[in-house]
PDB file of N, CA and C in Angstrom:
ATOM      1  N   MET A 565    -195.957 -80.468 -72.345  1.00  0.00           N
ATOM      2  CA  MET A 565    -194.631 -80.952 -72.660  1.00  0.00           C
ATOM      3  C   MET A 565    -194.447 -82.198 -71.743  1.00  0.00           C
ATOM      4  N   ALA A 566    -193.952 -83.263 -72.345  1.00  0.00           N
ATOM      5  CA  ALA A 566    -193.640 -84.463 -71.612  1.00  0.00           C
ATOM      6  C   ALA A 566    -192.187 -84.521 -70.986  1.00  0.00           C
ATOM      7  N   GLU A 567    -192.109 -85.198 -69.844  1.00  0.00           N
ATOM      8  CA  GLU A 567    -190.776 -85.398 -69.326  1.00  0.00           C
ATOM      9  C   GLU A 567    -190.487 -86.794 -69.152  1.00  0.00           C
ATOM     10  N   MET A 568    -189.184 -87.246 -69.558  1.00  0.00           N
ATOM     11  CA  MET A 568    -188.777 -88.595 -69.295  1.00  0.00           C
ATOM     12  C   MET A 568    -187.632 -88.637 -68.451  1.00  0.00           C
ATOM     13  N   LYS A 569    -187.348 -89.758 -67.594  1.00  0.00           N
ATOM     14  CA  LYS A 569    -186.284 -90.034 -67.022  1.00  0.00           C
ATOM     15  C   LYS A 569    -185.448 -91.127 -67.811  1.00  0.00           C
ATOM     16  N   GLN A 570    -184.334 -90.820 -67.950  1.00  0.00           N
ATOM     17  CA  GLN A 570    -183.436 -91.770 -68.583  1.00  0.00           C
ATOM     18  C   GLN A 570    -181.998 -91.633 -68.213  1.00  0.00           C
ATOM     19  N   PHE A 571    -181.459 -92.745 -67.651  1.00  0.00           N
ATOM     20  CA  PHE A 571    -180.106 -92.722 -67.308  1.00  0.00           C
ATOM     21  C   PHE A 571    -179.859 -91.632 -66.282  1.00  0.00           C
ATOM     22  N   GLY A 572    -180.966 -91.302 -65.267  1.00  0.00           N
ATOM     23  CA  GLY A 572    -180.769 -90.329 -64.171  1.00  0.00           C
ATOM     24  C   GLY A 572    -180.959 -88.909 -64.677  1.00  0.00           C
ATOM     25  N   LEU A 573    -181.197 -88.787 -65.938  1.00  0.00           N
ATOM     26  CA  LEU A 573    -181.140 -87.397 -66.641  1.00  0.00           C
ATOM     27  C   LEU A 573    -182.641 -87.084 -66.989  1.00  0.00           C
ATOM     28  N   ASP A 574    -183.123 -86.039 -66.634  1.00  0.00           N
ATOM     29  CA  ASP A 574    -184.446 -85.336 -67.128  1.00  0.00           C
ATOM     30  C   ASP A 574    -184.338 -84.911 -68.491  1.00  0.00           C
ATOM     31  N   VAL A 575    -185.165 -85.525 -69.298  1.00  0.00           N
ATOM     32  CA  VAL A 575    -185.215 -85.252 -70.746  1.00  0.00           C
ATOM     33  C   VAL A 575    -186.653 -84.513 -71.140  1.00  0.00           C
ATOM     34  N   GLU A 576    -186.586 -83.270 -71.671  1.00  0.00           N
ATOM     35  CA  GLU A 576    -187.991 -82.753 -71.975  1.00  0.00           C
ATOM     36  C   GLU A 576    -188.303 -82.923 -73.562  1.00  0.00           C
ATOM     37  N   LEU A 577    -189.532 -83.263 -73.710  1.00  0.00           N
ATOM     38  CA  LEU A 577    -190.004 -83.555 -75.021  1.00  0.00           C
ATOM     39  C   LEU A 577    -191.185 -82.669 -75.311  1.00  0.00           C
ATOM     40  N   ASP A 578    -191.054 -81.520 -76.138  1.00  0.00           N
ATOM     41  CA  ASP A 578    -192.131 -80.663 -76.297  1.00  0.00           C
ATOM     42  C   ASP A 578    -192.981 -81.315 -77.376  1.00  0.00           C
ATOM     43  N   ASP A 579    -194.244 -80.637 -77.377  1.00  0.00           N
ATOM     44  CA  ASP A 579    -195.312 -81.360 -78.219  1.00  0.00           C
ATOM     45  C   ASP A 579    -194.832 -81.314 -79.686  1.00  0.00           C
ATOM     46  N   GLU A 580    -194.365 -80.209 -80.365  1.00  0.00           N
ATOM     47  CA  GLU A 580    -194.009 -80.123 -81.524  1.00  0.00           C
ATOM     48  C   GLU A 580    -192.965 -81.180 -82.008  1.00  0.00           C
ATOM     49  N   VAL A 581    -191.984 -81.344 -81.202  1.00  0.00           N
ATOM     50  CA  VAL A 581    -190.940 -82.346 -81.454  1.00  0.00           C
ATOM     51  C   VAL A 581    -191.555 -83.814 -81.178  1.00  0.00           C
ATOM     52  N   ALA A 582    -192.242 -83.953 -80.421  1.00  0.00           N
ATOM     53  CA  ALA A 582    -192.945 -85.256 -80.207  1.00  0.00           C
ATOM     54  C   ALA A 582    -193.620 -85.901 -81.259  1.00  0.00           C
ATOM     55  N   GLN A 583    -194.280 -84.986 -82.112  1.00  0.00           N
ATOM     56  CA  GLN A 583    -194.922 -85.399 -83.500  1.00  0.00           C
ATOM     57  C   GLN A 583    -193.803 -86.121 -84.435  1.00  0.00           C
ATOM     58  N   GLY A 584    -192.677 -85.593 -84.465  1.00  0.00           N
ATOM     59  CA  GLY A 584    -191.576 -86.313 -85.151  1.00  0.00           C
ATOM     60  C   GLY A 584    -191.744 -85.950 -86.680  1.00  0.00           C
ATOM     61  N   HIS A 585    -190.876 -86.512 -87.520  1.00  0.00           N
ATOM     62  CA  HIS A 585    -190.861 -86.171 -89.021  1.00  0.00           C
ATOM     63  C   HIS A 585    -190.717 -87.617 -89.563  1.00  0.00           C
ATOM     64  N   TYR A 586    -191.574 -88.085 -90.618  1.00  0.00           N
ATOM     65  CA  TYR A 586    -191.442 -89.307 -91.238  1.00  0.00           C
ATOM     66  C   TYR A 586    -190.217 -89.079 -92.292  1.00  0.00           C
ATOM     67  N   SER A 587    -189.325 -90.103 -92.266  1.00  0.00           N
ATOM     68  CA  SER A 587    -188.359 -90.010 -93.219  1.00  0.00           C
ATOM     69  C   SER A 587    -188.146 -91.514 -93.850  1.00  0.00           C
ATOM     70  N   ASN A 588    -187.787 -91.484 -95.081  1.00  0.00           N
ATOM     71  CA  ASN A 588    -187.584 -92.778 -95.836  1.00  0.00           C
ATOM     72  C   ASN A 588    -186.114 -92.637 -96.783  1.00  0.00           C
ATOM     73  N   LEU A 589    -185.494 -91.547 -96.330  1.00  0.00           N
ATOM     74  CA  LEU A 589    -184.043 -91.389 -96.893  1.00  0.00           C
ATOM     75  C   LEU A 589    -183.252 -90.853 -95.954  1.00  0.00           C
ATOM     76  N   ALA A 590    -181.968 -91.350 -95.669  1.00  0.00           N
ATOM     77  CA  ALA A 590    -181.085 -90.782 -94.704  1.00  0.00           C
ATOM     78  C   ALA A 590    -179.948 -90.447 -95.557  1.00  0.00           C
ATOM     79  N   ILE A 591    -179.062 -89.366 -95.418  1.00  0.00           N
ATOM     80  CA  ILE A 591    -177.979 -89.108 -96.214  1.00  0.00           C
ATOM     81  C   ILE A 591    -177.040 -88.890 -95.086  1.00  0.00           C
ATOM     82  N   ILE A 592    -175.876 -89.442 -95.086  1.00  0.00           N
ATOM     83  CA  ILE A 592    -174.840 -89.328 -94.039  1.00  0.00           C
ATOM     84  C   ILE A 592    -173.677 -89.041 -94.523  1.00  0.00           C
ATOM     85  N   SER A 593    -173.097 -87.762 -94.137  1.00  0.00           N
ATOM     86  CA  SER A 593    -171.687 -87.269 -94.435  1.00  0.00           C
ATOM     87  C   SER A 593    -170.723 -87.151 -93.190  1.00  0.00           C
ATOM     88  N   HIS A 594    -169.793 -86.937 -93.435  1.00  0.00           N
ATOM     89  CA  HIS A 594    -168.705 -86.761 -92.282  1.00  0.00           C
ATOM     90  C   HIS A 594    -167.476 -85.926 -92.648  1.00  0.00           C
ATOM     91  N   SER A 595    -166.891 -85.278 -91.550  1.00  0.00           N
ATOM     92  CA  SER A 595    -165.690 -84.733 -91.554  1.00  0.00           C
ATOM     93  C   SER A 595    -164.764 -85.270 -90.578  1.00  0.00           C
ATOM     94  N   THR A 596    -163.619 -84.592 -90.315  1.00  0.00           N
ATOM     95  CA  THR A 596    -162.693 -85.378 -89.209  1.00  0.00           C
ATOM     96  C   THR A 596    -163.271 -85.292 -87.904  1.00  0.00           C
ATOM     97  N   SER A 597    -164.186 -84.197 -87.805  1.00  0.00           N
ATOM     98  CA  SER A 597    -164.738 -83.912 -86.316  1.00  0.00           C
ATOM     99  C   SER A 597    -166.312 -84.152 -86.175  1.00  0.00           C
ATOM    100  N   GLU A 598    -166.916 -84.432 -87.163  1.00  0.00           N
ATOM    101  CA  GLU A 598    -168.425 -84.647 -86.913  1.00  0.00           C
ATOM    102  C   GLU A 598    -168.967 -85.678 -88.030  1.00  0.00           C
ATOM    103  N   PHE A 599    -170.167 -86.102 -87.693  1.00  0.00           N
ATOM    104  CA  PHE A 599    -171.060 -86.905 -88.731  1.00  0.00           C
ATOM    105  C   PHE A 599    -172.328 -86.104 -88.708  1.00  0.00           C
ATOM    106  N   ILE A 600    -172.967 -86.093 -89.956  1.00  0.00           N
ATOM    107  CA  ILE A 600    -174.031 -85.258 -90.251  1.00  0.00           C
ATOM    108  C   ILE A 600    -175.083 -86.135 -90.900  1.00  0.00           C
ATOM    109  N   LEU A 601    -176.121 -86.251 -90.162  1.00  0.00           N
ATOM    110  CA  LEU A 601    -177.289 -87.195 -90.594  1.00  0.00           C
ATOM    111  C   LEU A 601    -178.435 -86.303 -91.057  1.00  0.00           C
ATOM    112  N   ASP A 602    -178.702 -86.321 -92.261  1.00  0.00           N
ATOM    113  CA  ASP A 602    -179.931 -85.385 -92.914  1.00  0.00           C
ATOM    114  C   ASP A 602    -181.094 -86.622 -93.136  1.00  0.00           C
ATOM    115  N   PHE A 603    -182.328 -86.327 -92.699  1.00  0.00           N
ATOM    116  CA  PHE A 603    -183.410 -87.126 -92.700  1.00  0.00           C
ATOM    117  C   PHE A 603    -184.306 -86.387 -93.748  1.00  0.00           C
ATOM    118  N   ALA A 604    -184.760 -87.429 -94.868  1.00  0.00           N
ATOM    119  CA  ALA A 604    -185.605 -86.607 -95.826  1.00  0.00           C
ATOM    120  C   ALA A 604    -186.753 -87.528 -96.117  1.00  0.00           C
ATOM    121  N   THR A 605    -187.713 -87.077 -96.866  1.00  0.00           N
ATOM    122  CA  THR A 605    -188.767 -87.917 -97.391  1.00  0.00           C
ATOM    123  C   THR A 605    -188.857 -87.856 -98.952  1.00  0.00           C
ATOM    124  N   VAL A 606    -188.819 -89.047 -99.466  1.00  0.00           N
ATOM    125  CA  VAL A 606    -188.942 -89.085-101.109  1.00  0.00           C
ATOM    126  C   VAL A 606    -190.375 -89.638-101.303  1.00  0.00           C
ATOM    127  N   LEU A 607    -190.990 -88.891-102.316  1.00  0.00           N
ATOM    128  CA  LEU A 607    -192.293 -89.442-102.518  1.00  0.00           C
ATOM    129  C   LEU A 607    -192.347 -89.817-104.017  1.00  0.00           C
ATOM    130  N   PRO A 608    -193.217 -90.840-104.342  1.00  0.00           N
ATOM    131  CA  PRO A 608    -193.165 -91.567-105.817  1.00  0.00           C
ATOM    132  C   PRO A 608    -193.537 -90.411-106.838  1.00  0.00           C
ATOM    133  N   GLY A 609    -192.834 -90.246-107.911  1.00  0.00           N
ATOM    134  CA  GLY A 609    -193.138 -89.231-108.857  1.00  0.00           C
ATOM    135  C   GLY A 609    -192.601 -87.951-108.493  1.00  0.00           C
ATOM    136  N   VAL A 610    -192.103 -87.788-107.591  1.00  0.00           N
ATOM    137  CA  VAL A 610    -191.355 -86.414-107.268  1.00  0.00           C
ATOM    138  C   VAL A 610    -189.922 -86.331-107.267  1.00  0.00           C
ATOM    139  N   GLU A 611    -189.282 -85.475-107.948  1.00  0.00           N
ATOM    140  CA  GLU A 611    -187.855 -85.646-108.189  1.00  0.00           C
ATOM    141  C   GLU A 611    -187.010 -84.950-107.013  1.00  0.00           C
ATOM    142  N   LYS A 612    -187.757 -84.289-106.168  1.00  0.00           N
ATOM    143  CA  LYS A 612    -186.979 -83.572-105.164  1.00  0.00           C
ATOM    144  C   LYS A 612    -187.292 -84.036-103.713  1.00  0.00           C
ATOM    145  N   ALA A 613    -186.442 -84.093-102.921  1.00  0.00           N
ATOM    146  CA  ALA A 613    -186.555 -84.669-101.489  1.00  0.00           C
ATOM    147  C   ALA A 613    -186.256 -83.295-100.667  1.00  0.00           C
ATOM    148  N   ARG A 614    -187.026 -83.128 -99.770  1.00  0.00           N
ATOM    149  CA  ARG A 614    -186.773 -81.985 -98.597  1.00  0.00           C
ATOM    150  C   ARG A 614    -186.293 -82.743 -97.360  1.00  0.00           C
ATOM    151  N   VAL A 615    -185.107 -82.218 -96.940  1.00  0.00           N
ATOM    152  CA  VAL A 615    -184.543 -82.588 -95.606  1.00  0.00           C
ATOM    153  C   VAL A 615    -185.680 -81.923 -94.571  1.00  0.00           C
ATOM    154  N   LYS A 616    -185.906 -82.881 -93.713  1.00  0.00           N
ATOM    155  CA  LYS A 616    -186.872 -82.480 -92.701  1.00  0.00           C
ATOM    156  C   LYS A 616    -186.130 -82.495 -91.248  1.00  0.00           C
ATOM    157  N   SER A 617    -185.016 -83.087 -91.089  1.00  0.00           N
ATOM    158  CA  SER A 617    -184.204 -82.912 -89.988  1.00  0.00           C
ATOM    159  C   SER A 617    -182.849 -83.124 -90.233  1.00  0.00           C
ATOM    160  N   ARG A 618    -181.896 -82.459 -89.624  1.00  0.00           N
ATOM    161  CA  ARG A 618    -180.481 -82.622 -89.656  1.00  0.00           C
ATOM    162  C   ARG A 618    -179.929 -82.904 -88.057  1.00  0.00           C
ATOM    163  N   VAL A 619    -179.004 -83.862 -87.939  1.00  0.00           N
ATOM    164  CA  VAL A 619    -178.532 -84.268 -86.787  1.00  0.00           C
ATOM    165  C   VAL A 619    -177.035 -84.158 -86.923  1.00  0.00           C
ATOM    166  N   ILE A 620    -176.207 -83.516 -86.072  1.00  0.00           N
ATOM    167  CA  ILE A 620    -174.847 -83.386 -86.046  1.00  0.00           C
ATOM    168  C   ILE A 620    -174.274 -84.020 -84.822  1.00  0.00           C
ATOM    169  N   LEU A 621    -173.326 -84.995 -85.038  1.00  0.00           N
ATOM    170  CA  LEU A 621    -172.778 -85.848 -84.050  1.00  0.00           C
ATOM    171  C   LEU A 621    -171.283 -85.775 -84.088  1.00  0.00           C
ATOM    172  N   THR A 622    -170.590 -86.006 -83.022  1.00  0.00           N
ATOM    173  CA  THR A 622    -169.091 -86.279 -82.967  1.00  0.00           C
ATOM    174  C   THR A 622    -168.948 -87.642 -83.090  1.00  0.00           C
ATOM    175  N   PRO A 623    -167.898 -88.043 -83.836  1.00  0.00           N
ATOM    176  CA  PRO A 623    -167.649 -89.431 -84.324  1.00  0.00           C
ATOM    177  C   PRO A 623    -167.951 -90.348 -83.101  1.00  0.00           C
ATOM    178  N   GLU A 624    -167.543 -90.130 -82.013  1.00  0.00           N
ATOM    179  CA  GLU A 624    -167.774 -91.078 -80.751  1.00  0.00           C
ATOM    180  C   GLU A 624    -169.371 -91.275 -80.558  1.00  0.00           C
ATOM    181  N   HIS A 625    -170.228 -90.207 -80.816  1.00  0.00           N
ATOM    182  CA  HIS A 625    -171.485 -90.439 -80.483  1.00  0.00           C
ATOM    183  C   HIS A 625    -172.209 -90.903 -81.708  1.00  0.00           C
ATOM    184  N   ALA A 626    -171.568 -90.836 -82.971  1.00  0.00           N
ATOM    185  CA  ALA A 626    -171.954 -91.610 -84.105  1.00  0.00           C
ATOM    186  C   ALA A 626    -171.911 -93.022 -83.909  1.00  0.00           C
ATOM    187  N   LYS A 627    -170.743 -93.515 -83.314  1.00  0.00           N
ATOM    188  CA  LYS A 627    -170.407 -94.885 -83.047  1.00  0.00           C
ATOM    189  C   LYS A 627    -171.316 -95.420 -81.973  1.00  0.00           C
ATOM    190  N   ARG A 628    -171.594 -94.523 -80.935  1.00  0.00           N
ATOM    191  CA  ARG A 628    -172.668 -95.089 -79.890  1.00  0.00           C
ATOM    192  C   ARG A 628    -173.905 -95.276 -80.420  1.00  0.00           C
ATOM    193  N   LEU A 629    -174.381 -94.257 -81.357  1.00  0.00           N
ATOM    194  CA  LEU A 629    -175.548 -94.446 -82.075  1.00  0.00           C
ATOM    195  C   LEU A 629    -175.738 -95.694 -82.794  1.00  0.00           C
ATOM    196  N   LEU A 630    -174.641 -96.023 -83.617  1.00  0.00           N
ATOM    197  CA  LEU A 630    -174.520 -97.277 -84.403  1.00  0.00           C
ATOM    198  C   LEU A 630    -174.851 -98.552 -83.470  1.00  0.00           C
ATOM    199  N   ARG A 631    -174.068 -98.623 -82.361  1.00  0.00           N
ATOM    200  CA  ARG A 631    -174.080 -99.606 -81.327  1.00  0.00           C
ATOM    201  C   ARG A 631    -175.472 -99.911 -80.857  1.00  0.00           C
ATOM    202  N   SER A 632    -176.085 -98.638 -80.373  1.00  0.00           N
ATOM    203  CA  SER A 632    -177.460 -98.622 -79.849  1.00  0.00           C
ATOM    204  C   SER A 632    -178.428 -99.185 -81.052  1.00  0.00           C
ATOM    205  N   LEU A 633    -178.391 -98.622 -82.152  1.00  0.00           N
ATOM    206  CA  LEU A 633    -179.284 -99.074 -83.159  1.00  0.00           C
ATOM    207  C   LEU A 633    -179.040-100.653 -83.516  1.00  0.00           C
ATOM    208  N   GLN A 634    -177.773-101.289 -83.450  1.00  0.00           N
ATOM    209  CA  GLN A 634    -177.732-102.537 -83.590  1.00  0.00           C
ATOM    210  C   GLN A 634    -178.386-103.352 -82.388  1.00  0.00           C
ATOM    211  N   GLU A 635    -178.133-102.888 -81.284  1.00  0.00           N
ATOM    212  CA  GLU A 635    -178.732-103.597 -79.957  1.00  0.00           C
ATOM    213  C   GLU A 635    -180.401-103.601 -80.240  1.00  0.00           C
ATOM    214  N   ASN A 636    -180.844-102.543 -80.546  1.00  0.00           N
ATOM    215  CA  ASN A 636    -182.222-102.443 -80.710  1.00  0.00           C
ATOM    216  C   ASN A 636    -182.774-103.128 -81.804  1.00  0.00           C
ATOM    217  N   ILE A 637    -182.024-103.227 -82.798  1.00  0.00           N
ATOM    218  CA  ILE A 637    -182.623-104.001 -84.085  1.00  0.00           C
ATOM    219  C   ILE A 637    -182.507-105.551 -83.635  1.00  0.00           C
ATOM    220  N   VAL A 638    -181.587-105.898 -82.890  1.00  0.00           N
ATOM    221  CA  VAL A 638    -181.464-107.360 -82.424  1.00  0.00           C
ATOM    222  C   VAL A 638    -182.714-107.539 -81.497  1.00  0.00           C
ATOM    223  N   ARG A 639    -182.867-106.827 -80.570  1.00  0.00           N
ATOM    224  CA  ARG A 639    -184.074-106.891 -79.631  1.00  0.00           C
ATOM    225  C   ARG A 639    -185.432-106.981 -80.416  1.00  0.00           C
ATOM    226  N   TYR A 640    -185.573-106.077 -81.410  1.00  0.00           N
ATOM    227  CA  TYR A 640    -186.786-106.065 -82.182  1.00  0.00           C
ATOM    228  C   TYR A 640    -187.064-107.288 -82.899  1.00  0.00           C
ATOM    229  N   GLU A 641    -186.087-107.696 -83.642  1.00  0.00           N
ATOM    230  CA  GLU A 641    -186.068-108.986 -84.435  1.00  0.00           C
ATOM    231  C   GLU A 641    -186.378-110.181 -83.585  1.00  0.00           C
ATOM    232  N   SER A 642    -185.850-110.185 -82.361  1.00  0.00           N
ATOM    233  CA  SER A 642    -185.895-111.232 -81.452  1.00  0.00           C
ATOM    234  C   SER A 642    -187.367-111.518 -80.817  1.00  0.00           C
ATOM    235  N   SER A 643    -188.057-110.227 -80.926  1.00  0.00           N
ATOM    236  CA  SER A 643    -189.484-110.180 -80.148  1.00  0.00           C
ATOM    237  C   SER A 643    -190.404-110.246 -81.280  1.00  0.00           C
ATOM    238  N   ILE A 644    -190.227-109.577 -82.530  1.00  0.00           N
ATOM    239  CA  ILE A 644    -191.190-109.270 -83.571  1.00  0.00           C
ATOM    240  C   ILE A 644    -191.146-110.045 -84.661  1.00  0.00           C
ATOM    241  N   GLY A 645    -189.877-110.214 -85.231  1.00  0.00           N
ATOM    242  CA  GLY A 645    -189.542-110.957 -86.364  1.00  0.00           C
ATOM    243  C   GLY A 645    -188.471-110.262 -87.177  1.00  0.00           C
ATOM    244  N   LYS A 646    -187.898-110.839 -88.120  1.00  0.00           N
ATOM    245  CA  LYS A 646    -186.821-110.577 -88.997  1.00  0.00           C
ATOM    246  C   LYS A 646    -187.293-109.222 -89.834  1.00  0.00           C
ATOM    247  N   ILE A 647    -186.476-108.251 -90.051  1.00  0.00           N
ATOM    248  CA  ILE A 647    -186.824-107.159 -90.757  1.00  0.00           C
ATOM    249  C   ILE A 647    -186.187-107.499 -92.083  1.00  0.00           C
ATOM    250  N   GLU A 648    -187.138-107.511 -93.088  1.00  0.00           N
ATOM    251  CA  GLU A 648    -186.496-108.010 -94.469  1.00  0.00           C
ATOM    252  C   GLU A 648    -186.383-106.637 -95.379  1.00  0.00           C
ATOM    253  N   ILE A 649    -185.198-106.681 -95.916  1.00  0.00           N
ATOM    254  CA  ILE A 649    -184.944-105.441 -96.979  1.00  0.00           C
ATOM    255  C   ILE A 649    -185.242-106.102 -98.279  1.00  0.00           C
ATOM    256  N   PRO A 650    -185.888-105.717 -98.970  1.00  0.00           N
ATOM    257  CA  PRO A 650    -186.285-106.045-100.480  1.00  0.00           C
ATOM    258  C   PRO A 650    -185.057-105.572-101.250  1.00  0.00           C
ATOM    259  N   SER A 651    -184.637-106.492-102.231  1.00  0.00           N
ATOM    260  CA  SER A 651    -183.655-105.913-103.400  1.00  0.00           C
ATOM    261  C   SER A 651    -184.151-105.007-104.131  1.00  0.00           C
ATOM    262  N   PRO A 652    -183.374-104.020-104.565  1.00  0.00           N
ATOM    263  CA  PRO A 652    -183.942-102.974-105.277  1.00  0.00           C
ATOM    264  C   PRO A 652    -184.197-103.582-106.681  1.00  0.00           C
ATOM    265  N   GLN A 653    -185.122-102.927-107.408  1.00  0.00           N
ATOM    266  CA  GLN A 653    -185.746-103.426-108.796  1.00  0.00           C
ATOM    267  C   GLN A 653    -184.758-102.785-109.670  1.00  0.00           C
ATOM    268  N   PRO A 654    -184.244-103.581-110.734  1.00  0.00           N
ATOM    269  CA  PRO A 654    -183.480-102.932-111.708  1.00  0.00           C
ATOM    270  C   PRO A 654    -184.273-101.971-112.462  1.00  0.00           C
ATOM    271  N   THR A 655    -183.543-100.828-112.842  1.00  0.00           N
ATOM    272  CA  THR A 655    -184.198 -99.723-113.787  1.00  0.00           C
ATOM    273  C   THR A 655    -183.989-100.244-115.214  1.00  0.00           C
ATOM    274  N   PRO A 656    -185.240-100.249-115.782  1.00  0.00           N
ATOM    275  CA  PRO A 656    -185.039-100.610-117.267  1.00  0.00           C
ATOM    276  C   PRO A 656    -184.192 -99.499-117.984  1.00  0.00           C
ATOM    277  N   GLU A 657    -183.245 -99.854-118.809  1.00  0.00           N
ATOM    278  CA  GLU A 657    -182.256 -98.852-119.445  1.00  0.00           C
ATOM    279  C   GLU A 657    -182.831 -98.810-120.891  1.00  0.00           C
ATOM    280  N   THR A 658    -182.929 -97.500-121.364  1.00  0.00           N
ATOM    281  CA  THR A 658    -183.396 -97.251-122.720  1.00  0.00           C
ATOM    282  C   THR A 658    -182.166 -96.817-123.569  1.00  0.00           C
ATOM    283  N   GLY A 659    -182.222 -97.052-124.788  1.00  0.00           N
ATOM    284  CA  GLY A 659    -181.231 -96.708-125.801  1.00  0.00           C
ATOM    285  C   GLY A 659    -180.004 -97.415-125.698  1.00  0.00           C
ATOM    286  N   PRO A 660    -179.158 -97.323-126.732  1.00  0.00           N
ATOM    287  CA  PRO A 660    -177.831 -98.129-126.724  1.00  0.00           C
ATOM    288  C   PRO A 660    -176.910 -97.897-125.546  1.00  0.00           C
ATOM    289  N   LYS A 661    -176.260 -98.804-124.972  1.00  0.00           N
ATOM    290  CA  LYS A 661    -175.343 -98.817-124.103  1.00  0.00           C
ATOM    291  C   LYS A 661    -173.991 -98.324-124.717  1.00  0.00           C
ATOM    292  N   MET A 662    -173.193 -97.841-123.741  1.00  0.00           N
ATOM    293  CA  MET A 662    -171.927 -97.127-124.226  1.00  0.00           C
ATOM    294  C   MET A 662    -171.160 -98.547-124.777  1.00  0.00           C
ATOM    295  N   GLY A 663    -170.561 -98.078-126.027  1.00  0.00           N
ATOM    296  CA  GLY A 663    -169.921 -98.921-126.945  1.00  0.00           C
ATOM    297  C   GLY A 663    -170.807 -99.756-127.705  1.00  0.00           C
ATOM    298  N   GLU A 664    -172.086 -99.532-127.626  1.00  0.00           N
ATOM    299  CA  GLU A 664    -173.096-100.379-128.594  1.00  0.00           C
ATOM    300  C   GLU A 664    -173.647 -99.327-129.763  1.00  0.00           C
ATOM    301  N   ALA A 665    -174.096 -99.961-130.882  1.00  0.00           N
ATOM    302  CA  ALA A 665    -174.768 -99.121-131.627  1.00  0.00           C
ATOM    303  C   ALA A 665    -176.052 -99.402-131.944  1.00  0.00           C
TER     304      ALA A 665
END
């Protein structure tokens, strides 16, 4: 089990959690009292995605996470390079459109 010191707090990270889960899909929902982040993996040709991890945050912690991610992306891009997000490819439509014969 690994231990880390961060902000004067001992943080334990056991071996199983340290392995992490790969995610290429995040689903975010919220209520008045919490934000729910579901992390899943989508595979090509598979119509079903399985949620691998769920994190539930208070609205205040969700905003702190947003700020921390923004700060870390700025640092990443300044040292490694700009993160490019490709435009989604249009899906070919088949058959007539609504209102067309």
